[in-house]
């Protein structure tokens, strides 16, 4: 079910302005699609910084050398609710193997994000990105983030290795992508 392909960079001014103004906050249905990038076709490392729902600062530098799974979500997104236990399952399976998880909440304030995490058993942090969209914009510079949810697998060098558009169909899909990224020799 994996589709090999490439990501088109998104750097046009209208897209940048859209993210900054928050015009993409509603659920945008995306057909389920998985794209895995060969190492030689990956772009530049993603550079970002933000603040989690608990007020902790995070940045891309915190995750260098690890495989990072980034999930774009918000609390009222039905597909985000459905996929939450699958994301948590893969997080628990790999958290001791050099894999980190980070949510990017594109719509909610910290209290709502914390409530979602508590209600859905989510134990990994999320950046609160509603105010300026800077984290989403940083990722959008190297890969389209058109639907919510979108899940990215970032390699140890900070580059996008895979993208899942739409609701995760099963934990095994993400688990396979994470295992593939872990099996790579860092470069």
Short mmCIF file of C-alpha atoms in Angstrom, two decimals:
data_model
loop_
_atom_site.label_atom_id
_atom_site.label_comp_id
_atom_site.label_asym_id
_atom_site.label_seq_id
_atom_site.Cartn_x
_atom_site.Cartn_y
_atom_site.Cartn_z
CA UNK A 1 0.00 0.00 0.00
CA UNK A 2 3.04 2.28 0.09
CA UNK A 3 3.34 4.61 -2.84
CA UNK A 4 6.82 5.77 -3.72
CA UNK A 5 6.91 9.34 -4.88
CA UNK A 6 8.27 12.76 -4.18
CA UNK A 7 7.09 15.87 -2.40
CA UNK A 8 6.74 19.14 -4.17
CA UNK A 9 8.10 22.02 -2.14
CA UNK A 10 5.56 24.60 -1.05
CA UNK A 11 7.07 28.00 -0.79
CA UNK A 12 4.76 30.30 -2.70
CA UNK A 13 3.70 33.51 -1.00
CA UNK A 14 -0.04 32.80 -0.97
CA UNK A 15 0.46 29.47 0.82
CA UNK A 16 2.78 31.11 3.34
CA UNK A 17 0.22 33.84 4.00
CA UNK A 18 -2.58 31.26 4.32
CA UNK A 19 -0.68 29.41 7.06
CA UNK A 20 0.23 32.59 8.91
CA UNK A 21 -3.34 33.86 8.85
CA UNK A 22 -4.73 30.50 9.89
CA UNK A 23 -7.10 30.17 6.92
CA UNK A 24 -6.68 26.38 6.85
CA UNK A 25 -7.99 25.61 10.33
CA UNK A 26 -11.05 23.57 9.35
CA UNK A 27 -10.99 19.87 8.56
CA UNK A 28 -9.90 19.30 5.01
CA UNK A 29 -10.73 15.83 3.82
CA UNK A 30 -7.77 14.09 2.31
CA UNK A 31 -7.86 10.82 0.48
CA UNK A 32 -5.74 8.36 2.42
CA UNK A 33 -2.32 8.28 0.82
CA UNK A 34 1.09 7.09 1.94
CA UNK A 35 4.22 8.43 0.27
CA UNK A 36 7.67 7.14 1.20
CA UNK A 37 10.73 9.02 -0.07
CA UNK A 38 14.03 7.34 -0.92
CA UNK A 39 16.94 8.96 0.95
CA UNK A 40 18.39 10.50 -2.19
CA UNK A 41 15.10 12.32 -2.95
CA UNK A 42 14.57 13.92 0.46
CA UNK A 43 14.85 17.65 0.79
CA UNK A 44 16.49 19.79 3.38
CA UNK A 45 16.05 19.18 7.12
CA UNK A 46 13.00 20.85 8.63
CA UNK A 47 13.88 23.58 11.12
CA UNK A 48 11.19 24.52 13.61
CA UNK A 49 10.59 25.70 17.13
CA UNK A 50 7.45 25.98 19.20
CA UNK A 51 5.89 25.60 22.62
CA UNK A 52 4.03 22.52 23.81
CA UNK A 53 0.67 22.42 25.55
CA UNK A 54 2.52 22.29 28.88
CA UNK A 55 4.58 25.41 28.08
CA UNK A 56 7.85 23.64 27.23
CA UNK A 57 9.94 24.97 24.35
CA UNK A 58 10.79 22.44 21.63
CA UNK A 59 12.79 22.70 18.44
CA UNK A 60 14.02 20.54 15.61
CA UNK A 61 17.43 20.44 17.32
CA UNK A 62 15.85 18.45 20.18
CA UNK A 63 15.15 15.57 17.78
CA UNK A 64 18.28 15.37 15.61
CA UNK A 65 19.67 11.85 15.59
CA UNK A 66 16.24 10.37 16.32
CA UNK A 67 13.42 9.30 14.05
CA UNK A 68 10.58 11.74 14.67
CA UNK A 69 6.89 11.21 13.94
CA UNK A 70 4.97 14.48 13.57
CA UNK A 71 1.18 14.44 13.54
CA UNK A 72 -0.88 17.52 12.55
CA UNK A 73 -4.21 17.47 14.39
CA UNK A 74 -6.83 19.31 16.42
CA UNK A 75 -9.34 18.16 19.04
CA UNK A 76 -12.62 18.43 17.10
CA UNK A 77 -11.22 16.61 14.03
CA UNK A 78 -13.09 13.29 13.81
CA UNK A 79 -10.32 11.44 11.94
CA UNK A 80 -7.80 12.77 14.49
CA UNK A 81 -9.84 11.20 17.30
CA UNK A 82 -10.06 7.88 15.45
CA UNK A 83 -6.33 7.67 14.75
CA UNK A 84 -5.17 8.84 18.21
CA UNK A 85 -4.99 5.34 19.76
CA UNK A 86 -3.03 4.04 16.75
CA UNK A 87 -0.48 6.84 17.06
CA UNK A 88 -0.15 6.19 20.79
CA UNK A 89 0.33 2.47 20.14
CA UNK A 90 3.21 3.09 17.71
CA UNK A 91 4.70 5.67 20.13
CA UNK A 92 4.67 3.13 22.95
CA UNK A 93 6.14 0.43 20.70
CA UNK A 94 9.11 2.59 19.63
CA UNK A 95 9.72 5.15 22.38
CA UNK A 96 12.74 3.24 23.70
CA UNK A 97 14.25 2.73 20.24
CA UNK A 98 15.35 6.27 19.33
CA UNK A 99 11.93 7.40 18.09
CA UNK A 100 10.13 10.53 19.26
CA UNK A 101 6.57 11.67 18.63
CA UNK A 102 5.35 15.26 18.44
CA UNK A 103 1.84 16.46 17.74
CA UNK A 104 1.23 19.81 16.08
CA UNK A 105 -2.13 21.16 17.17
CA UNK A 106 -3.24 23.58 14.48
CA UNK A 107 -6.45 24.89 16.07
CA UNK A 108 -6.69 24.56 19.86
CA UNK A 109 -5.32 26.32 22.90
CA UNK A 110 -3.34 24.37 25.53
CA UNK A 111 -6.29 23.47 27.82
CA UNK A 112 -8.19 21.83 24.95
CA UNK A 113 -5.10 19.97 23.75
CA UNK A 114 -4.39 18.69 27.27
CA UNK A 115 -8.00 17.56 27.65
CA UNK A 116 -7.81 15.70 24.32
CA UNK A 117 -4.59 14.00 25.41
CA UNK A 118 -6.11 12.97 28.73
CA UNK A 119 -9.38 11.73 27.17
CA UNK A 120 -7.57 9.76 24.44
CA UNK A 121 -4.60 8.45 26.42
CA UNK A 122 -2.00 10.40 24.46
CA UNK A 123 1.32 10.62 26.31
CA UNK A 124 3.56 12.42 23.81
CA UNK A 125 3.66 16.25 23.61
CA UNK A 126 2.03 18.56 21.10
CA UNK A 127 3.09 21.98 19.93
CA UNK A 128 0.33 24.58 20.10
CA UNK A 129 0.54 26.16 16.64
CA UNK A 130 -2.79 27.99 16.40
CA UNK A 131 -1.49 31.48 17.06
CA UNK A 132 1.05 31.86 14.28
CA UNK A 133 1.23 28.54 12.39
CA UNK A 134 5.04 28.73 12.36
CA UNK A 135 5.62 25.00 12.93
CA UNK A 136 3.17 24.00 10.21
CA UNK A 137 4.74 26.58 7.93
CA UNK A 138 8.23 25.17 8.59
CA UNK A 139 7.09 21.72 7.46
CA UNK A 140 5.09 23.15 4.55
CA UNK A 141 8.32 24.59 3.15
CA UNK A 142 9.44 21.03 2.34
CA UNK A 143 6.20 19.03 1.98
CA UNK A 144 2.53 19.89 1.47
CA UNK A 145 0.38 19.84 4.62
CA UNK A 146 -3.03 20.10 2.96
CA UNK A 147 -5.24 17.81 5.03
CA UNK A 148 -5.83 17.29 8.72
CA UNK A 149 -4.69 14.88 9.92
CA UNK A 150 -1.33 14.52 8.24
CA UNK A 151 1.45 12.41 9.74
CA UNK A 152 5.12 12.73 8.81
CA UNK A 153 8.04 10.44 9.55
CA UNK A 154 11.26 12.45 9.85
CA UNK A 155 14.61 10.68 9.46
CA UNK A 156 17.56 11.05 11.84
CA UNK A 157 18.88 13.93 9.74
CA UNK A 158 15.64 15.89 10.14
CA UNK A 159 14.36 15.26 6.61
CA UNK A 160 10.86 14.10 5.66
CA UNK A 161 11.09 10.36 4.91
CA UNK A 162 7.37 9.60 4.62
CA UNK A 163 3.99 11.30 4.66
CA UNK A 164 0.56 9.93 5.48
CA UNK A 165 -2.27 12.12 4.24
CA UNK A 166 -5.59 11.67 5.99
CA UNK A 167 -6.64 9.38 8.80
CA UNK A 168 -4.20 6.60 9.59
CA UNK A 169 -5.81 3.37 8.38
CA UNK A 170 -3.92 1.21 10.86
CA UNK A 171 -1.04 1.27 13.31
CA UNK A 172 0.90 -1.24 11.22
CA UNK A 173 1.29 1.27 8.37
CA UNK A 174 2.96 3.84 10.59
CA UNK A 175 4.93 1.14 12.38
CA UNK A 176 6.37 -0.02 9.04
CA UNK A 177 7.38 3.51 8.08
CA UNK A 178 9.04 4.07 11.47
CA UNK A 179 10.88 0.72 11.24
CA UNK A 180 12.08 1.64 7.73
CA UNK A 181 13.45 4.98 8.98
CA UNK A 182 15.12 3.30 11.96
CA UNK A 183 16.78 0.74 9.70
CA UNK A 184 18.49 3.44 7.62
CA UNK A 185 22.12 4.31 8.17
CA UNK A 186 22.26 7.93 9.32
CA UNK A 187 23.89 10.29 6.85
#
